PDB file of C-alpha atoms in Angstrom:
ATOM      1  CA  UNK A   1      13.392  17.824 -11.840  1.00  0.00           C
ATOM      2  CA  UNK A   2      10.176  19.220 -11.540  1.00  0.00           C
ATOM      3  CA  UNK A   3       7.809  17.674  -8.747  1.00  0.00           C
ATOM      4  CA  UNK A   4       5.650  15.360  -9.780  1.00  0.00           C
ATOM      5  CA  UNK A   5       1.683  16.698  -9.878  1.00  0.00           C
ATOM      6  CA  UNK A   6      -0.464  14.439  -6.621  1.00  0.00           C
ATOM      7  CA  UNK A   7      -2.799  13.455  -9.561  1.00  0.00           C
ATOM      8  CA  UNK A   8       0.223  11.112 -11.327  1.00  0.00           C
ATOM      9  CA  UNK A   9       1.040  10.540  -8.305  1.00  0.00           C
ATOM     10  CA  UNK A  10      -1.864   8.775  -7.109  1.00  0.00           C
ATOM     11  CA  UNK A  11      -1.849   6.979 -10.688  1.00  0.00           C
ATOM     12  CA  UNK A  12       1.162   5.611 -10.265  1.00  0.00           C
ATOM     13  CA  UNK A  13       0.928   4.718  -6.159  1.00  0.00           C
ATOM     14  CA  UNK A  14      -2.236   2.811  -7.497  1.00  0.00           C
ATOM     15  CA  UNK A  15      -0.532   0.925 -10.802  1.00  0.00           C
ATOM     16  CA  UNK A  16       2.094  -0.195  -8.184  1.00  0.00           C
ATOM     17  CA  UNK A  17      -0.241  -1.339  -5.882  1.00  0.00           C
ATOM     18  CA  UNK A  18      -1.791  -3.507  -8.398  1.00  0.00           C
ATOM     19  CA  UNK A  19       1.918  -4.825  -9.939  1.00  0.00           C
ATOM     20  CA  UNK A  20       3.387  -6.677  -7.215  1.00  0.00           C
ATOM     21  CA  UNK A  21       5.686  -9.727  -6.671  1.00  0.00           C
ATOM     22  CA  UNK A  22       3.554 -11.829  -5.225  1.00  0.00           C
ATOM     23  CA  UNK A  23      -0.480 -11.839  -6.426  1.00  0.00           C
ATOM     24  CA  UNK A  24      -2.014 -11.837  -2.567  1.00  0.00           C
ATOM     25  CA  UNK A  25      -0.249  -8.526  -2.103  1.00  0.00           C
ATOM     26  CA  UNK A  26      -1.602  -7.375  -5.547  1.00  0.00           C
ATOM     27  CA  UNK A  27      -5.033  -8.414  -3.905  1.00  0.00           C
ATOM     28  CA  UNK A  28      -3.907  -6.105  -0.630  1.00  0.00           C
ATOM     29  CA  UNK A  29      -2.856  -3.093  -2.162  1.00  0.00           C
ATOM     30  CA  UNK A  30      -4.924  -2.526  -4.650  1.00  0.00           C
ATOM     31  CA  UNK A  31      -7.673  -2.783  -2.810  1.00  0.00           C
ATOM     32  CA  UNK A  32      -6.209  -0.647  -0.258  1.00  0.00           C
ATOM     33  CA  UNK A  33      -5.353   1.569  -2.744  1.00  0.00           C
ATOM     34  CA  UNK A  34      -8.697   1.680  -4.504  1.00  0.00           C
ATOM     35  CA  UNK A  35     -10.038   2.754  -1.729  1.00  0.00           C
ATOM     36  CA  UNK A  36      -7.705   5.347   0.448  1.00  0.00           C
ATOM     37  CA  UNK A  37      -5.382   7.091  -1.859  1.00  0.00           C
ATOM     38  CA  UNK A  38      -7.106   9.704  -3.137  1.00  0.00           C
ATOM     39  CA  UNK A  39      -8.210  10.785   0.327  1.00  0.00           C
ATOM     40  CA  UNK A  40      -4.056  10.698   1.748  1.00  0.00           C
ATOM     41  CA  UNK A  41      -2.299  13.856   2.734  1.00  0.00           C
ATOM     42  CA  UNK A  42       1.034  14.211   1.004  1.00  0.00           C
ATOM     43  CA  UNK A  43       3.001  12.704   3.871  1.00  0.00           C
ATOM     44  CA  UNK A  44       0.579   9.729   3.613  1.00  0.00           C
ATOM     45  CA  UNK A  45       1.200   9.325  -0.007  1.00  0.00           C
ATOM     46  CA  UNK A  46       4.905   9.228   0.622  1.00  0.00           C
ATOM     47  CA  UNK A  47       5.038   6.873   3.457  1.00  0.00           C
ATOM     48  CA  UNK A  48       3.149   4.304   1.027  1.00  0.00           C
ATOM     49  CA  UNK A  49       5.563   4.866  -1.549  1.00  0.00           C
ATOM     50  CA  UNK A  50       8.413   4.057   0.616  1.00  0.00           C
ATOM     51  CA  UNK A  51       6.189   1.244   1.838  1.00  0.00           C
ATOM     52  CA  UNK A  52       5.925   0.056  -2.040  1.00  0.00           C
ATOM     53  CA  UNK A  53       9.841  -0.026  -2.023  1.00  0.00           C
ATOM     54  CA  UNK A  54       9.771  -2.921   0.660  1.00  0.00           C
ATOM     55  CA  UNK A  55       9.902  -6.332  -0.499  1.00  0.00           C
ATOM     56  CA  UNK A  56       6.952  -8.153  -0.925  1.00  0.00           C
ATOM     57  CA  UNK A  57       7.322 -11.232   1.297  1.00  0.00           C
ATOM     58  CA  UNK A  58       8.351  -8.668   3.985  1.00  0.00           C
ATOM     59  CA  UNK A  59       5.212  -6.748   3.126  1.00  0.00           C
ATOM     60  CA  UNK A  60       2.692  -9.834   3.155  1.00  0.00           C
ATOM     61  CA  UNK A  61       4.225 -11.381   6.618  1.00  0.00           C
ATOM     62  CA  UNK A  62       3.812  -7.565   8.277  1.00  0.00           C
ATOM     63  CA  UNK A  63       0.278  -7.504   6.815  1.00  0.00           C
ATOM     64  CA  UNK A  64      -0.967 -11.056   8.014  1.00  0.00           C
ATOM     65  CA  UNK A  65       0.813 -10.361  11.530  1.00  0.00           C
ATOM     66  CA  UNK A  66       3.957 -13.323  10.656  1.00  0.00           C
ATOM     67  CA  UNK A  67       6.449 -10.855  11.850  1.00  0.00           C
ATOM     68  CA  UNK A  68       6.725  -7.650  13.449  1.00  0.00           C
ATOM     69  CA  UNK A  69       6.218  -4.485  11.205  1.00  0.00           C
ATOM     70  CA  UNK A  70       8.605  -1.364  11.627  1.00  0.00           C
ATOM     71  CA  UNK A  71       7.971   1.696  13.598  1.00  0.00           C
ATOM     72  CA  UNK A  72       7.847   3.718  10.408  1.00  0.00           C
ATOM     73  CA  UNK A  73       5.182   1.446   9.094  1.00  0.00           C
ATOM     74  CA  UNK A  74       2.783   0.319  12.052  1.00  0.00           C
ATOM     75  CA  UNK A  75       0.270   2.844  11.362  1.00  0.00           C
ATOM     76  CA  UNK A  76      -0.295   2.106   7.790  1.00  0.00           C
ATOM     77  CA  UNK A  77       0.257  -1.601   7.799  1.00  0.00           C
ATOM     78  CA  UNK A  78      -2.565  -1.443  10.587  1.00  0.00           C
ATOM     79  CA  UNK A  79      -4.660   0.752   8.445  1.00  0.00           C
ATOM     80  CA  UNK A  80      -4.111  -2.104   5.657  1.00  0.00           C
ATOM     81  CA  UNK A  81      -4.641  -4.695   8.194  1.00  0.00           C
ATOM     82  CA  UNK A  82      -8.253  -2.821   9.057  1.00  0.00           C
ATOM     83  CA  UNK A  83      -9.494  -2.646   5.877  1.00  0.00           C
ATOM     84  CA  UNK A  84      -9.181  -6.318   5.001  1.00  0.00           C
ATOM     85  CA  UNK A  85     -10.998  -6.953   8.367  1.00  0.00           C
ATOM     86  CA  UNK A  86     -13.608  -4.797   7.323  1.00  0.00           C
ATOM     87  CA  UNK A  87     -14.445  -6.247   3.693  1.00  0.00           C
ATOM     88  CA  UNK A  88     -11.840  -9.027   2.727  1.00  0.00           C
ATOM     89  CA  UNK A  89      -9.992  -9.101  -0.418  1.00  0.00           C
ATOM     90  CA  UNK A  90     -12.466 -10.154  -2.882  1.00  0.00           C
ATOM     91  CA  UNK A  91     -15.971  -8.604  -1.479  1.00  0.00           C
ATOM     92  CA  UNK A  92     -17.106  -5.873  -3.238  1.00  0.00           C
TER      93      UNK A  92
END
C-alpha cells in the first residue's frame, strides 16, 4: 500500500479531530488542529494519530489534568493543554 501523501494526511488528522465521541474534545482538537498541524514534522503527525486512537474520556481527563497522561503523550497533551490556556475553546 502506497504511503499516504502529508497533504491527506493532514486532511484527515484534522476531520478526526473535529469527529469525536464526546463534543468538548471536538472543541479541543479541532482547534488544536486548526491551528498546529500543518506546521508538525512527520513524527508529530504520527504521534497525534496514535493519540486520535485513544479513547475519548481518556483523552478529555489527560487534557483537563483528571488523571495522569502517558509518557508517550505528555508532550503533546501539554502542547494541547497550552493552547487552550492561551485562547480557550471558543475565542477566535
Amino acid at each position: 500500500m502506497p504511503e499516504e501523501l502529508r497533504a491527506h494526511k493532514v486532511k484527515r488528522l484534522h476531520m478526526r479531530s473535529m469527529r469525536r465521541g464526546i463534543k468538548e474534545m471536538d472543541l479541543i482538537l479541532s482547534a488544536y488542529a486548526a491551528d498546529h498541524l500543518e506546521t508538525m514534522d512527520d513524527a508529530g503527525l504520527t504521534l497525534y494519530d496514535n493519540m486520535l486512537n485513544e479513547n475519548d474520556h481518556d483523552l478529555y481527563q489527560w487534557v483537563t489534568g483528571q488523571v495522569a497522561v502517558p509518557d508517550e503523550y505528555s508532550d503533546l497533551i501539554a502542547r494541547i493543554q497550552s493552547r487552550i490556556a492561551d485562547q480557550p475553546v471558543g475565542q477566535v
